[in-house]
PDB file of C-alpha atoms in Angstrom:
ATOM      1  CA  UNK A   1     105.728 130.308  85.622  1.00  0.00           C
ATOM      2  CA  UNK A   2     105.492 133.684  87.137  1.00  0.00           C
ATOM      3  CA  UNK A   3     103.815 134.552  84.285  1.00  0.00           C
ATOM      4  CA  UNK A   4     100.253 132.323  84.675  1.00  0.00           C
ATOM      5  CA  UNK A   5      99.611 133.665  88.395  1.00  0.00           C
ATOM      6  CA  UNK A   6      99.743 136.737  89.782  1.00  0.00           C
ATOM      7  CA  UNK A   7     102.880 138.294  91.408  1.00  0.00           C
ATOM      8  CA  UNK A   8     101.484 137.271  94.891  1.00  0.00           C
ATOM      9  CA  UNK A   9      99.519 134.106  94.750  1.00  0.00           C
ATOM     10  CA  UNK A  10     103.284 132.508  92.543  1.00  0.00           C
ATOM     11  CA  UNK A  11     104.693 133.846  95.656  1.00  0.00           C
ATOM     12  CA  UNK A  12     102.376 131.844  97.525  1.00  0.00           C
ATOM     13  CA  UNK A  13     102.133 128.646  96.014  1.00  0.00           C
ATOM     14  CA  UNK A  14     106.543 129.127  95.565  1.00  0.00           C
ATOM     15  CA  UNK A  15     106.700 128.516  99.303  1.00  0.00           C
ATOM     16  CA  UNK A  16     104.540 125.222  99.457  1.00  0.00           C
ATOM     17  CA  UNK A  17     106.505 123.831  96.100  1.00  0.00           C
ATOM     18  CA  UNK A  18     109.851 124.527  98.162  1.00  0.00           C
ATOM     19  CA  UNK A  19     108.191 123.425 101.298  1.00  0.00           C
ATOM     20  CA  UNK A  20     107.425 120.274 100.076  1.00  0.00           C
ATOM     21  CA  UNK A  21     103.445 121.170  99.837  1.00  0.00           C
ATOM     22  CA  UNK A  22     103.920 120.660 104.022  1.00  0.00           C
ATOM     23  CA  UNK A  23     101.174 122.952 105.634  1.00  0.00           C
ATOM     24  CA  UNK A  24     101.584 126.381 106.424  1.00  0.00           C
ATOM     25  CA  UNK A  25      99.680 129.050 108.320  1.00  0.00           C
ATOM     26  CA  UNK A  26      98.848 132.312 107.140  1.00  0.00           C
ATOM     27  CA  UNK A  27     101.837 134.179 109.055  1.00  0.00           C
ATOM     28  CA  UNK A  28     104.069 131.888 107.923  1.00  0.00           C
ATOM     29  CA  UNK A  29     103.328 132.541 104.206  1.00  0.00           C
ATOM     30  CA  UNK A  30     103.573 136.919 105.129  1.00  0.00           C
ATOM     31  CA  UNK A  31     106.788 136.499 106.782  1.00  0.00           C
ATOM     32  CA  UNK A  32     108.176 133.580 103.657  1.00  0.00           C
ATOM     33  CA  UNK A  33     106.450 136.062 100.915  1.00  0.00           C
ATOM     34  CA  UNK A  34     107.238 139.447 102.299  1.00  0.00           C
ATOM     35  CA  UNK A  35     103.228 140.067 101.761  1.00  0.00           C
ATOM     36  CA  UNK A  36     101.266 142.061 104.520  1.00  0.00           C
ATOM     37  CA  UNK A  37      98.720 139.831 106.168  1.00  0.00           C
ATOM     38  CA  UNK A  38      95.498 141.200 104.271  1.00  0.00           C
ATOM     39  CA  UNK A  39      96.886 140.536 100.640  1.00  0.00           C
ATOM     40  CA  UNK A  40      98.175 136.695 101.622  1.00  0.00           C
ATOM     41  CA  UNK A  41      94.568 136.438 103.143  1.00  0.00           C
ATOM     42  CA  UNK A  42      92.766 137.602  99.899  1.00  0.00           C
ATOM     43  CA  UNK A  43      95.240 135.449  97.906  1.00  0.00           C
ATOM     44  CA  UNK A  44      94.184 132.566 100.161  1.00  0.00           C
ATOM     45  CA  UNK A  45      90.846 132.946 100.060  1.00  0.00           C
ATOM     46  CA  UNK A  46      90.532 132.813  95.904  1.00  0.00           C
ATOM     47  CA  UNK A  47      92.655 129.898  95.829  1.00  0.00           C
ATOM     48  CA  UNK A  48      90.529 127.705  98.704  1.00  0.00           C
ATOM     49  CA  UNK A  49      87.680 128.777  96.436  1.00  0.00           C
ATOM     50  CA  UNK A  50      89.296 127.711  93.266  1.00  0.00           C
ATOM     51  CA  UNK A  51      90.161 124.717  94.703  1.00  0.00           C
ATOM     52  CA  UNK A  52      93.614 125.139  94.768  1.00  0.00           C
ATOM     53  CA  UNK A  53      94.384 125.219  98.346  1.00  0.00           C
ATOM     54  CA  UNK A  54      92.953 122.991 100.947  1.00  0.00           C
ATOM     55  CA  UNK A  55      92.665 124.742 104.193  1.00  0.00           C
ATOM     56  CA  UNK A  56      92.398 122.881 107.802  1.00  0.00           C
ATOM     57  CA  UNK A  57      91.353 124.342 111.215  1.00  0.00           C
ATOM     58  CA  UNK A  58      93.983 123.265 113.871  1.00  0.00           C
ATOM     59  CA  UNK A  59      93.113 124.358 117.403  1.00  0.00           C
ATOM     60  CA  UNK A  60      92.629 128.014 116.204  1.00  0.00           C
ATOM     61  CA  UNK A  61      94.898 128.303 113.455  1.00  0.00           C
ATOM     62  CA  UNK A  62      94.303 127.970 109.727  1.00  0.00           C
ATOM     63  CA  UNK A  63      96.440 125.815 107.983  1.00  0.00           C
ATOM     64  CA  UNK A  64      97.094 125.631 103.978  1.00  0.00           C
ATOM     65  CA  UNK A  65      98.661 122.990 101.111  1.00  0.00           C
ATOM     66  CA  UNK A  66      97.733 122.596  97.990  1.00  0.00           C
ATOM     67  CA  UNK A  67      95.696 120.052  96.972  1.00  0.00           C
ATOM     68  CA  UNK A  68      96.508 116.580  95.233  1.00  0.00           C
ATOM     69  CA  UNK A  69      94.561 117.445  92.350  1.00  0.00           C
ATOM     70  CA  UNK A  70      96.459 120.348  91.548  1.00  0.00           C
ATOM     71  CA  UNK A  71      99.360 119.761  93.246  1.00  0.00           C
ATOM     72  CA  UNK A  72     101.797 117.341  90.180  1.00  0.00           C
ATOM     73  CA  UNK A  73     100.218 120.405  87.434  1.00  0.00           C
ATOM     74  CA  UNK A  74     101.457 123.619  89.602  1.00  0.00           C
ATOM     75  CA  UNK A  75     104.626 121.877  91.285  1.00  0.00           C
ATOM     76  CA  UNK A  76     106.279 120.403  87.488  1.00  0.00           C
ATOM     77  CA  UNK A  77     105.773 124.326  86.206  1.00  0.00           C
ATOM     78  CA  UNK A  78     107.878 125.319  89.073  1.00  0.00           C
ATOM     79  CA  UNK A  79     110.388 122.266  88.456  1.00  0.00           C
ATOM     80  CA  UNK A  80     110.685 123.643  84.481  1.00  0.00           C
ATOM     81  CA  UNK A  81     111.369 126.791  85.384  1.00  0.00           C
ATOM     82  CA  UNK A  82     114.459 125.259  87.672  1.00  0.00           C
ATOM     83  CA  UNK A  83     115.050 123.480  84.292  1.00  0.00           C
ATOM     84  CA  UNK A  84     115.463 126.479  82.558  1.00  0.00           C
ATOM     85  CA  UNK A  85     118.041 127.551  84.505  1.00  0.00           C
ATOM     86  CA  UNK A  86     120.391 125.427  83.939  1.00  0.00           C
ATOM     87  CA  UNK A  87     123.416 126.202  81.960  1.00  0.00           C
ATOM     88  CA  UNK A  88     122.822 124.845  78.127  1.00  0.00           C
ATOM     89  CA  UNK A  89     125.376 122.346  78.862  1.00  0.00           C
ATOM     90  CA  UNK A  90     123.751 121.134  81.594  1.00  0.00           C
ATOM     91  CA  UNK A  91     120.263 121.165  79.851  1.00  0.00           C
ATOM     92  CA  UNK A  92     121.329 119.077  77.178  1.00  0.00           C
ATOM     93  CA  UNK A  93     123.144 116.797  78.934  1.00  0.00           C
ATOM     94  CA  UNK A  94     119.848 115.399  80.272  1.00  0.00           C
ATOM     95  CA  UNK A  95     117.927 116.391  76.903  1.00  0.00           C
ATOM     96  CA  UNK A  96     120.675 113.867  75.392  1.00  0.00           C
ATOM     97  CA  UNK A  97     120.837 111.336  77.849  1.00  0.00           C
ATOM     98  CA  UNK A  98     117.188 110.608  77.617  1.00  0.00           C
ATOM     99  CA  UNK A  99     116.773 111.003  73.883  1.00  0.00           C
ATOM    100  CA  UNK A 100     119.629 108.271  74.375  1.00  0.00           C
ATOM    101  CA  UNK A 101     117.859 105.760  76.288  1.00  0.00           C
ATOM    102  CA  UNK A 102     115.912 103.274  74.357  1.00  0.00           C
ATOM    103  CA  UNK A 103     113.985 102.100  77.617  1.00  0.00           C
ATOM    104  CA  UNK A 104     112.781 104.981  79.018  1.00  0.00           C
ATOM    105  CA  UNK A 105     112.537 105.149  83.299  1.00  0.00           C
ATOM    106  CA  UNK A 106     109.374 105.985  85.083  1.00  0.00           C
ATOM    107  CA  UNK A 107     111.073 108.906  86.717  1.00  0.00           C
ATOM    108  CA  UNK A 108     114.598 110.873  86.308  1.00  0.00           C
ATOM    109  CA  UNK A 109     115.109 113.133  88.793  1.00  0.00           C
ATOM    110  CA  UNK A 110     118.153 115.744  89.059  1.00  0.00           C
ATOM    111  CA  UNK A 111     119.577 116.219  92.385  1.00  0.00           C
ATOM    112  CA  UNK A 112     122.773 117.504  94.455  1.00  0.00           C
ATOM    113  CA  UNK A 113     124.294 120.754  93.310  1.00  0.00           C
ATOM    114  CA  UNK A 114     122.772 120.888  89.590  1.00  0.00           C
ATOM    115  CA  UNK A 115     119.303 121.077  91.697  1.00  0.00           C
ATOM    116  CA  UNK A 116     119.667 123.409  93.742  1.00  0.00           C
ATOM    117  CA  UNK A 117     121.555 125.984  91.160  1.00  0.00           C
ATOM    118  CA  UNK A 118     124.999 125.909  92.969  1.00  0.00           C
ATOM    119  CA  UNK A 119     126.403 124.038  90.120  1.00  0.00           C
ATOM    120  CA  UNK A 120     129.979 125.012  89.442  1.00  0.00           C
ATOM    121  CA  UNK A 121     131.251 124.144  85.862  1.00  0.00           C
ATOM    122  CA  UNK A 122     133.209 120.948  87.175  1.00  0.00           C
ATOM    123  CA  UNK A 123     130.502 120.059  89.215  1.00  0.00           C
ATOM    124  CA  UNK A 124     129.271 116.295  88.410  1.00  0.00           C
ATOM    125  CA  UNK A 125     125.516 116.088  86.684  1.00  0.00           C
ATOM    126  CA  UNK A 126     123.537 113.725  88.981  1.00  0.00           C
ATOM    127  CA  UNK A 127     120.823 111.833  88.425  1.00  0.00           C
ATOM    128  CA  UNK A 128     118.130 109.426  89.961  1.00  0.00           C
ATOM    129  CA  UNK A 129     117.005 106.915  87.463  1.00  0.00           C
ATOM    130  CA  UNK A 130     113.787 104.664  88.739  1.00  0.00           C
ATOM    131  CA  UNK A 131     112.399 101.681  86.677  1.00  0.00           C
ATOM    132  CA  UNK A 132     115.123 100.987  84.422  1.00  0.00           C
ATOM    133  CA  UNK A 133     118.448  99.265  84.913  1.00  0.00           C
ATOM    134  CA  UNK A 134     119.389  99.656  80.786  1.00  0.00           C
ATOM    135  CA  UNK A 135     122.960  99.270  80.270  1.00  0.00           C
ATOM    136  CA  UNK A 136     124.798 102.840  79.166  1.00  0.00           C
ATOM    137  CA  UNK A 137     127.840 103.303  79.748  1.00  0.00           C
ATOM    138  CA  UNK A 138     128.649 104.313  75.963  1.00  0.00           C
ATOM    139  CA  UNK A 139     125.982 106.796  76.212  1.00  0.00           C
ATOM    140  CA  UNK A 140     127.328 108.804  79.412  1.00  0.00           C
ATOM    141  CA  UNK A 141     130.654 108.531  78.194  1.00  0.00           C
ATOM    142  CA  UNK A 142     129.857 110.046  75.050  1.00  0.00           C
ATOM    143  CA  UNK A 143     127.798 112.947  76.656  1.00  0.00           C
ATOM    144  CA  UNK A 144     130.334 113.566  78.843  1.00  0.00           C
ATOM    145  CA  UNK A 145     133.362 114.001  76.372  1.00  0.00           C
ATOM    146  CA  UNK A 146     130.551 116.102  73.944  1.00  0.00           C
ATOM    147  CA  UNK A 147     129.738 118.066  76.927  1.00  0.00           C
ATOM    148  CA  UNK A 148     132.589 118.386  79.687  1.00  0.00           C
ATOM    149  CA  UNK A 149     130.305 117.336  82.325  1.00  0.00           C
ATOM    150  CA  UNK A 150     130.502 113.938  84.612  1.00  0.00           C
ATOM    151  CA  UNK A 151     127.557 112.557  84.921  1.00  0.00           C
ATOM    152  CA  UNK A 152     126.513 110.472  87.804  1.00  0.00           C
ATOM    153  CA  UNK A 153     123.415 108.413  87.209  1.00  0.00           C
ATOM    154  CA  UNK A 154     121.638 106.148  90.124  1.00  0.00           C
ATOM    155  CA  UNK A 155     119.917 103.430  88.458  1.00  0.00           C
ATOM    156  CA  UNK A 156     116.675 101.700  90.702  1.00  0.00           C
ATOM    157  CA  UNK A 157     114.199  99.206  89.604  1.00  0.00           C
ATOM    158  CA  UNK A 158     110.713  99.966  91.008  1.00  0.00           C
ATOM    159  CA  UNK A 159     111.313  97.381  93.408  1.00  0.00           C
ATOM    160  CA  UNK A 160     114.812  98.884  94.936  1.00  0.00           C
ATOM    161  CA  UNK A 161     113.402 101.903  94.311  1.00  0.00           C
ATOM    162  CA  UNK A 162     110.332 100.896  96.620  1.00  0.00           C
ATOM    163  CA  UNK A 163     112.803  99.221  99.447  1.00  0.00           C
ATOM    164  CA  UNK A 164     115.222 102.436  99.579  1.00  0.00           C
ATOM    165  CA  UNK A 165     112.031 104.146 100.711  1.00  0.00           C
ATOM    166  CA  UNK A 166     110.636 101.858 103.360  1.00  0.00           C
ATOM    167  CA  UNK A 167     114.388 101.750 104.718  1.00  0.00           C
ATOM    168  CA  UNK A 168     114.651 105.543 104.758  1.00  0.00           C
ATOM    169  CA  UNK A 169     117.788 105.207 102.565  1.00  0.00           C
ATOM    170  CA  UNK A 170     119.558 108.301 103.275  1.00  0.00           C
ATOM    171  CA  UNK A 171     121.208 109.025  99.722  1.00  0.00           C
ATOM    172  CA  UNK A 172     117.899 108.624  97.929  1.00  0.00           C
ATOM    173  CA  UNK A 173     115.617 110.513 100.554  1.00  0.00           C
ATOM    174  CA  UNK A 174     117.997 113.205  99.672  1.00  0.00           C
ATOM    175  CA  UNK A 175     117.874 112.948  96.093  1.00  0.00           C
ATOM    176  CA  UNK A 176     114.119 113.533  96.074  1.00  0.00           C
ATOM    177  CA  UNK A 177     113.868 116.137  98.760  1.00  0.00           C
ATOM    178  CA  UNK A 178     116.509 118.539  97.192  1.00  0.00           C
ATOM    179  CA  UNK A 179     115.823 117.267  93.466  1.00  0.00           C
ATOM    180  CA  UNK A 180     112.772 117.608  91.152  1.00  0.00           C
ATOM    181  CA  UNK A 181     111.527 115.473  87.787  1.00  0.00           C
ATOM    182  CA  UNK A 182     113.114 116.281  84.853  1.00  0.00           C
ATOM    183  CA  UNK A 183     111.220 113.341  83.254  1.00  0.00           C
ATOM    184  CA  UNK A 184     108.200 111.372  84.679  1.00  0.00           C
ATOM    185  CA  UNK A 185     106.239 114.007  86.780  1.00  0.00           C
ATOM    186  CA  UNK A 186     103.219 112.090  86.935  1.00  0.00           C
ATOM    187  CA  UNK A 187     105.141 109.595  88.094  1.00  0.00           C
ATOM    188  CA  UNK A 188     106.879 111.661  90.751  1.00  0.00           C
ATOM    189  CA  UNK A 189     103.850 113.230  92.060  1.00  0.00           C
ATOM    190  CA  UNK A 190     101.769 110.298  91.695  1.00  0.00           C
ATOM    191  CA  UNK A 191     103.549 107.754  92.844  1.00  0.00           C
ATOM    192  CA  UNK A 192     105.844 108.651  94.848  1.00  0.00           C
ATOM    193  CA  UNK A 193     104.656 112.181  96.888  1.00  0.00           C
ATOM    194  CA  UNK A 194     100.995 110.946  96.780  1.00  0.00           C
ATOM    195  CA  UNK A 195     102.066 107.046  97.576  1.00  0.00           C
ATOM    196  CA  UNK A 196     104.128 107.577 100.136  1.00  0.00           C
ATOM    197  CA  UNK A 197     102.152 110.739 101.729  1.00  0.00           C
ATOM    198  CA  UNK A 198     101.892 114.523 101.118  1.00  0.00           C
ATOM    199  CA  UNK A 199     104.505 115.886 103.500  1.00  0.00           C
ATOM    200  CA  UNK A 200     106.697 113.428 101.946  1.00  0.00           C
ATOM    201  CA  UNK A 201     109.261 115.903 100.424  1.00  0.00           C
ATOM    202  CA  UNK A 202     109.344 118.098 103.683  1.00  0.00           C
TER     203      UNK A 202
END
């Protein structure tokens, strides 16, 4: 990822992909990025003009996030470079699991410790699994004893999925606010971040 942007505007956009795209004023983003004032402004100012950023006047502060046109195709290259992290184990536990599934969700999002790259090597693999409610058992069970990791996979239909929202179900409001999509992004930033509004992950 670092790789596509320049040192300081990755910087940059890192904070609102951790931040949950939430707005953020231009001291903010020095004292997050470790960048003097006059670079984050120059960084800001090419990426309102790309298009990237949306900026908003608030009494007589500037305020930044990106926008929802660019938001799903910049935040899933930071979410597969947290893939990529992973141990291999852990990788292909997920690799296998959904090569395994012969209904495939709208959205599988890894959360808890695996997320956030505190995994330990007994740690348990969890998962958030939205739109499908397929049967298998056989198929964790088998990835576990090939691998050595437990995995422990919440299943949703859309319309659970939808109600755990709207009730502000603690378990899965944490399981998208620490996670990120390892399959379905559009899905993820589609549906649910621009659905359910942009500050939604904050």
């Amino acid at each position: 990822m670092e790789t596509l942007f320049r040192k300081g505007i990755y910087q940059i956009l890192k904070v609102f992909y951790v931040n949950g795209n939430s707005e953020v004023h231009l001291r903010e983003l020095a004292r997050r990025t470790g960048l003097n004032e006059n670079s984050i402004s120059r960084f800001l100012n090419e990426l309102v003009n790309s298009k990237i950023l949306i900026s908003r006047k608030e009494a007589s502060v500037r305020k930044f996030y990106v926008s929802d046109k660019f938001h799903g195709s910049i935040f899933s290259s930071f979410d597969f470079e947290r893939f990529n992290k992973l141990s291999f184990d852990r990788r292909k536990s997920i690799e296998d699991y959904l090569k395994g599934l012969k209904i495939k969700p709208f959205c599988l999002i890894l959360f808890g410790s695996s997320a956030r790259g505190h995994a330990k090597k007994d740690s348990d693999l969890d998962l958030l699994e939205i739109g499908s409610l397929e049967k298998n058992s056989i198929l964790v069970k088998d990835i576990e004893s090939e691998r050595g990791i437990r995995l422990q996979v919440i299943r949703l239909d859309l319309d659970d999925f939808k109600k755990s929202i709207l009730d502000k179900d603690a378990e899965i409001l944490s399981a998208i606010n620490a996670g990120f999509p390892v399959f379905g992004k559009d899905f993820f930033y589609g549906e649910i971040e621009n659905k359910f509004g942009r500050n939604f992950r904050k």
